[in-house]
PDB file of C-alpha atoms in Angstrom:
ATOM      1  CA  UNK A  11       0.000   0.000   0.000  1.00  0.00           C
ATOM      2  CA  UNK A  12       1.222   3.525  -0.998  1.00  0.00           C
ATOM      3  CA  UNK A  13       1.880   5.275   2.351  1.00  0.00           C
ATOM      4  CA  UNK A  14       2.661   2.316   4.337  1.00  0.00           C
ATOM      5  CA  UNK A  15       6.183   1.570   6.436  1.00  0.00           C
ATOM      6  CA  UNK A  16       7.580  -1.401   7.778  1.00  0.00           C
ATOM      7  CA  UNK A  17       6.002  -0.844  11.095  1.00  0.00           C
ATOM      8  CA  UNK A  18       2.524  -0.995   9.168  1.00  0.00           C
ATOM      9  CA  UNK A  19       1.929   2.450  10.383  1.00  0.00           C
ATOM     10  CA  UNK A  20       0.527   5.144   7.916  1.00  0.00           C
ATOM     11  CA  UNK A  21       2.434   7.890   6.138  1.00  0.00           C
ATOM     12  CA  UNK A  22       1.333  10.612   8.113  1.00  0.00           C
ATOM     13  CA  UNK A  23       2.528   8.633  11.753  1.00  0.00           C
ATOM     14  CA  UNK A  24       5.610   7.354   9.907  1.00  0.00           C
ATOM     15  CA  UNK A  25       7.280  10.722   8.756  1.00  0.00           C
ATOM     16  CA  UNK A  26      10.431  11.149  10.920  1.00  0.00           C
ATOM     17  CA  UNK A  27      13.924  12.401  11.179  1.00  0.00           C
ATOM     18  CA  UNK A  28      15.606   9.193  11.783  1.00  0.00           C
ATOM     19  CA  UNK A  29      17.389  10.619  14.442  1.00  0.00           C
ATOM     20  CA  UNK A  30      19.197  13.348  12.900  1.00  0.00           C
ATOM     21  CA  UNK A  31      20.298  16.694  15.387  1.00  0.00           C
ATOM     22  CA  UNK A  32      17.524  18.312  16.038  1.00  0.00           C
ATOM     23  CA  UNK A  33      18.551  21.629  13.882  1.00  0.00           C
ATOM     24  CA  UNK A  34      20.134  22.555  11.158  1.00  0.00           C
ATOM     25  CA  UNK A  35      20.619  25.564   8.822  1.00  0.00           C
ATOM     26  CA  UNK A  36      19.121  25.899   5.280  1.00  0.00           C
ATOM     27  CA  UNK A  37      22.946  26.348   3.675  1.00  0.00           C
ATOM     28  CA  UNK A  38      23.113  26.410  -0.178  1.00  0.00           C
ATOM     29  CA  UNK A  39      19.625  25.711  -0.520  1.00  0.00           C
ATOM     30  CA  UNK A  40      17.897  28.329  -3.503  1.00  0.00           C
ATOM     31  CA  UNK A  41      14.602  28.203  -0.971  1.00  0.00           C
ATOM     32  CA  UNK A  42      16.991  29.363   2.345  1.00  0.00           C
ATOM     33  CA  UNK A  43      15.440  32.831   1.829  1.00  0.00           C
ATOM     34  CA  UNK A  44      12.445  31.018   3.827  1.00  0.00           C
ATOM     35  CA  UNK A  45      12.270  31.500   7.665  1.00  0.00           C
ATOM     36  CA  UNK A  46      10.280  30.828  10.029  1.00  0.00           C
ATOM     37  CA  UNK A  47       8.441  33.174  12.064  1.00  0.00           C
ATOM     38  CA  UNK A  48      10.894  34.762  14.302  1.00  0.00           C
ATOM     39  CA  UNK A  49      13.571  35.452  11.079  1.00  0.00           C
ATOM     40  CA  UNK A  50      15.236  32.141  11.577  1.00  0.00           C
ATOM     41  CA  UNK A  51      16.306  29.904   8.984  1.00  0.00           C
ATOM     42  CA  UNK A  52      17.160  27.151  11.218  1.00  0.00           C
ATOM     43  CA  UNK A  53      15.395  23.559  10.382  1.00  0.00           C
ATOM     44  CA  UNK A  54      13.852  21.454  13.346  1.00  0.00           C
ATOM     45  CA  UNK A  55      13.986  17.618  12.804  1.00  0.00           C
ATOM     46  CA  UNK A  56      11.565  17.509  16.420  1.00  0.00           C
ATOM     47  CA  UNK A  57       9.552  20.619  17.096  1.00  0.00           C
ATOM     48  CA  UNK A  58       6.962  20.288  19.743  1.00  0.00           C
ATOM     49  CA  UNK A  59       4.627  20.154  17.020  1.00  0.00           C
ATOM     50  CA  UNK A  60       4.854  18.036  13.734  1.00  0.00           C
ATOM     51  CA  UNK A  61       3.560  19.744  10.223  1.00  0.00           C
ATOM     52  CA  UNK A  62       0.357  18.201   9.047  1.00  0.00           C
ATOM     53  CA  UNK A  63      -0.734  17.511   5.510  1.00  0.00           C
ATOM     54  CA  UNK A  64      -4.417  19.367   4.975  1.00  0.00           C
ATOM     55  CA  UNK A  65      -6.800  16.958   5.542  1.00  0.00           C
ATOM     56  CA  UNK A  66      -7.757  13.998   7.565  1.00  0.00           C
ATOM     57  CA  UNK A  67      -5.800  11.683   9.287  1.00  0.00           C
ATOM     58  CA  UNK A  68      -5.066   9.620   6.204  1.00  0.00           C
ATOM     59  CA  UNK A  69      -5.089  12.324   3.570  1.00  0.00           C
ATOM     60  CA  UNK A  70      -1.058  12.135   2.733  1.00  0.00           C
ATOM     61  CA  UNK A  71      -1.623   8.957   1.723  1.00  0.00           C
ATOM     62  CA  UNK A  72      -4.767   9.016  -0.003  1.00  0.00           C
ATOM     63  CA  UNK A  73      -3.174  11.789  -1.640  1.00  0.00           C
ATOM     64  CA  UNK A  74      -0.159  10.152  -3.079  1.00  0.00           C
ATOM     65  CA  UNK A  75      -2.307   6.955  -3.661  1.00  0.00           C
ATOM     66  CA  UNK A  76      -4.504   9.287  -5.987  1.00  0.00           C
ATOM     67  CA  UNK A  77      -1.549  10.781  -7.722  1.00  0.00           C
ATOM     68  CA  UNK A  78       1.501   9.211  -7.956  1.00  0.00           C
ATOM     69  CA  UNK A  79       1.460   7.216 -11.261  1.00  0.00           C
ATOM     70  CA  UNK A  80       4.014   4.958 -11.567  1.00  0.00           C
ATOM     71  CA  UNK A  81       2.049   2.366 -14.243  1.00  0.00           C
ATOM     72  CA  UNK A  82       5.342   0.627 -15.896  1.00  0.00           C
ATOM     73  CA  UNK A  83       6.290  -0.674 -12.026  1.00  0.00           C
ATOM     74  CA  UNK A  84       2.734  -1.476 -11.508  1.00  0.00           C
ATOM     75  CA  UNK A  85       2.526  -3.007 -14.581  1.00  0.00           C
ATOM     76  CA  UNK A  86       6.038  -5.410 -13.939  1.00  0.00           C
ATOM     77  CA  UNK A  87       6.023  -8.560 -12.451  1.00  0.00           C
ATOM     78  CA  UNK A  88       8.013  -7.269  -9.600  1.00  0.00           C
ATOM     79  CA  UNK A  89       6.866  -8.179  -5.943  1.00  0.00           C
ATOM     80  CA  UNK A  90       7.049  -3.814  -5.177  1.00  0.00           C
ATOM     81  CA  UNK A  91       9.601  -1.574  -3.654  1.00  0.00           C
ATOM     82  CA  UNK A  92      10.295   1.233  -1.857  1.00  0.00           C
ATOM     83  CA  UNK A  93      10.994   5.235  -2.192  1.00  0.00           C
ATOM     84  CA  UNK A  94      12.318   7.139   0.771  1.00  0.00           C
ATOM     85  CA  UNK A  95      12.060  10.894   0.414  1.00  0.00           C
ATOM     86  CA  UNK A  96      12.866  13.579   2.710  1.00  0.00           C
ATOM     87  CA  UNK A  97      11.636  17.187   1.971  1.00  0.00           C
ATOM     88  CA  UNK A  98      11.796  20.563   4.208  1.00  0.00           C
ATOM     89  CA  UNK A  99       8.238  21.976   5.698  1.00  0.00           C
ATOM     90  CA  UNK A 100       8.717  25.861   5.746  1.00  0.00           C
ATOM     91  CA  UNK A 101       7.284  27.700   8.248  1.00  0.00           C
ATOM     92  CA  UNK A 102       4.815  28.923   5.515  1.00  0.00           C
ATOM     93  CA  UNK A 103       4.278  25.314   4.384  1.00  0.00           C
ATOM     94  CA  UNK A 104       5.809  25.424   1.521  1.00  0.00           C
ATOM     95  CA  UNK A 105       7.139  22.265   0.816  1.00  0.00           C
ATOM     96  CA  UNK A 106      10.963  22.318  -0.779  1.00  0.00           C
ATOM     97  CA  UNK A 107      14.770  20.530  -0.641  1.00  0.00           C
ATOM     98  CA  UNK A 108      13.169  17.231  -1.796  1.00  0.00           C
ATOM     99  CA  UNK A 109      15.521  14.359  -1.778  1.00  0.00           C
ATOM    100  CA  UNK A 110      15.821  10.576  -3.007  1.00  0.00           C
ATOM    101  CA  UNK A 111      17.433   9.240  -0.056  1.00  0.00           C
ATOM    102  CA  UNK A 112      16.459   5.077  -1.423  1.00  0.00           C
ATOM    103  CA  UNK A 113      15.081   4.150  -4.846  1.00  0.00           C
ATOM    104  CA  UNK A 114      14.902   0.186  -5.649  1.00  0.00           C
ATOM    105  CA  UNK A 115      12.218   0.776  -7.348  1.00  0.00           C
ATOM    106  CA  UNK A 116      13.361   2.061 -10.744  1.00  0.00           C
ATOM    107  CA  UNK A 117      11.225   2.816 -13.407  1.00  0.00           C
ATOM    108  CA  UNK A 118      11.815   6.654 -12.767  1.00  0.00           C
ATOM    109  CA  UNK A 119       9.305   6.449  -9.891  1.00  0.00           C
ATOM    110  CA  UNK A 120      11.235   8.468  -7.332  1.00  0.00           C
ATOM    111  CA  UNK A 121      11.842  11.267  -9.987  1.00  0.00           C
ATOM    112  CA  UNK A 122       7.801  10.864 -10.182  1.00  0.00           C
ATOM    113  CA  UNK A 123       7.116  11.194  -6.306  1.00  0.00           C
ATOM    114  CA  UNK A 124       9.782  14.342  -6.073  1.00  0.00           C
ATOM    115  CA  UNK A 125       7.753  16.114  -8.176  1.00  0.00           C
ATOM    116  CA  UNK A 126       4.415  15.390  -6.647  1.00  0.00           C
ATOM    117  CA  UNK A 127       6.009  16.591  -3.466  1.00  0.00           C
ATOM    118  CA  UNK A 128       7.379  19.890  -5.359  1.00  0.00           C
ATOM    119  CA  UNK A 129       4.078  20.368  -6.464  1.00  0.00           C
ATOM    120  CA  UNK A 130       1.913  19.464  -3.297  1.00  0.00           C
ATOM    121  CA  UNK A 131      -0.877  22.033  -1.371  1.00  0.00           C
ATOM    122  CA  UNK A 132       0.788  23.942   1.381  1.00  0.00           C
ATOM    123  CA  UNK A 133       1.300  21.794   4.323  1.00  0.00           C
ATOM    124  CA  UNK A 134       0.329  23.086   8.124  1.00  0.00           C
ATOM    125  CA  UNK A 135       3.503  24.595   9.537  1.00  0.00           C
ATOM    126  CA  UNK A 136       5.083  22.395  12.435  1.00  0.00           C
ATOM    127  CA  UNK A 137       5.735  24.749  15.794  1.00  0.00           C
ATOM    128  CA  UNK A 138       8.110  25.520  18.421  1.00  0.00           C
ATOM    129  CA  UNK A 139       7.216  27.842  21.335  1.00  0.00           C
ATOM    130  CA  UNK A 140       4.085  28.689  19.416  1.00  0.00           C
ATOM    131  CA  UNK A 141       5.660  29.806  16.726  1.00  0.00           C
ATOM    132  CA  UNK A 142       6.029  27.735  12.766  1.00  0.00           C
ATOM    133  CA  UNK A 143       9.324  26.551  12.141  1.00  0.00           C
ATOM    134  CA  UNK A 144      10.986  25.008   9.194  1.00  0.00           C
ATOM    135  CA  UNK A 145      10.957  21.355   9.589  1.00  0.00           C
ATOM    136  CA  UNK A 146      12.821  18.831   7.522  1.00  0.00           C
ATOM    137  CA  UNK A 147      10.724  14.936   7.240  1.00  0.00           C
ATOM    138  CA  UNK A 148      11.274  11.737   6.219  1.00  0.00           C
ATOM    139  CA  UNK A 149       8.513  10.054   3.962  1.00  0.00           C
ATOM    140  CA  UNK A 150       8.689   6.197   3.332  1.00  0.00           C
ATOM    141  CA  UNK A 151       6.728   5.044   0.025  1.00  0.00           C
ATOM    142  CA  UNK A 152       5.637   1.279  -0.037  1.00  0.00           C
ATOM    143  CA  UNK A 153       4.851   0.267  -3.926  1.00  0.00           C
ATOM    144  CA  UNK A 154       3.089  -2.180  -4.976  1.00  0.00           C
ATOM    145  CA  UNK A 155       3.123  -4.148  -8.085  1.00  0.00           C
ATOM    146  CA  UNK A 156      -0.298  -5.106  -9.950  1.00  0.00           C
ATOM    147  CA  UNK A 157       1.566  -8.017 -12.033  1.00  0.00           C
ATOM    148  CA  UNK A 158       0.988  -9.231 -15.166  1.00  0.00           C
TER     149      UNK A 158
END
């Protein structure tokens, strides 16, 4: 299932910073002009609260389930793979700095899912002290194949 992690948990509960520091700064990346709300360009890997995708509780990954077309892995006789992603939150919610941290799925999937992110609704901000923060997240992808 699109969304899913090991752990069987959903995307939204399974989007982590896999225990990176807890800050960094936005060096070198063309988006750094975004800061949060008190001028900082810091990124939090574990603010006291996490950004949200709009929506539900499962709307992330009814979202990417809806949009991520992949159809020449679906179509293979392959048993499914997995993406991992990570991506910055902005304090505005822009959503930017999208990476392809694992790909063995092939098919030019991952390129696929990097630009749904890019091109995602603005996310709810994650907070510190009351206050949105950038926040930098991991995003596992399951795939699954439909066979032939």
């Amino acid at each position: 299932a699109v969304g899913r992690n090991d752990e069987g948990k959903n995307s939204d509960e399974a989007l982590n910073s896999y225990g990176e520091d807890e800050k960094q700064t936005m060096n070198g990346d063309p988006a750094s002009s975004e800061t949060n709300s008190l001028g900082s360009n810091e990124i939090i890997h574990a603010p006291a609260v996490m950004p949200s995708f709009p929506g539900e509780k499962n709307a992330l990954e009814k979202y990417l389930q809806k949009h991520l077309s992949c159809s020449q892995f679906r179509q293979s006789a392959g048993s499914g793979g997995k993406l991992i992603l990570s991506f910055i939150v902005s304090a505005e919610g822009n959503i930017y700095g999208v990476e392809i941290l694992k790909d063995d799925v092939g098919f030019g999937c991952a390129e696929e899912a990097v630009r749904l992110l890019e091109g995602m609704p603005k996310w709810n901000a994650g907070m510190n002290n009351n206050h949105p923060v950038n926040v930098k997240l991991v995003l596992p992808i399951e795939m699954e194949t439909t066979g032939k």
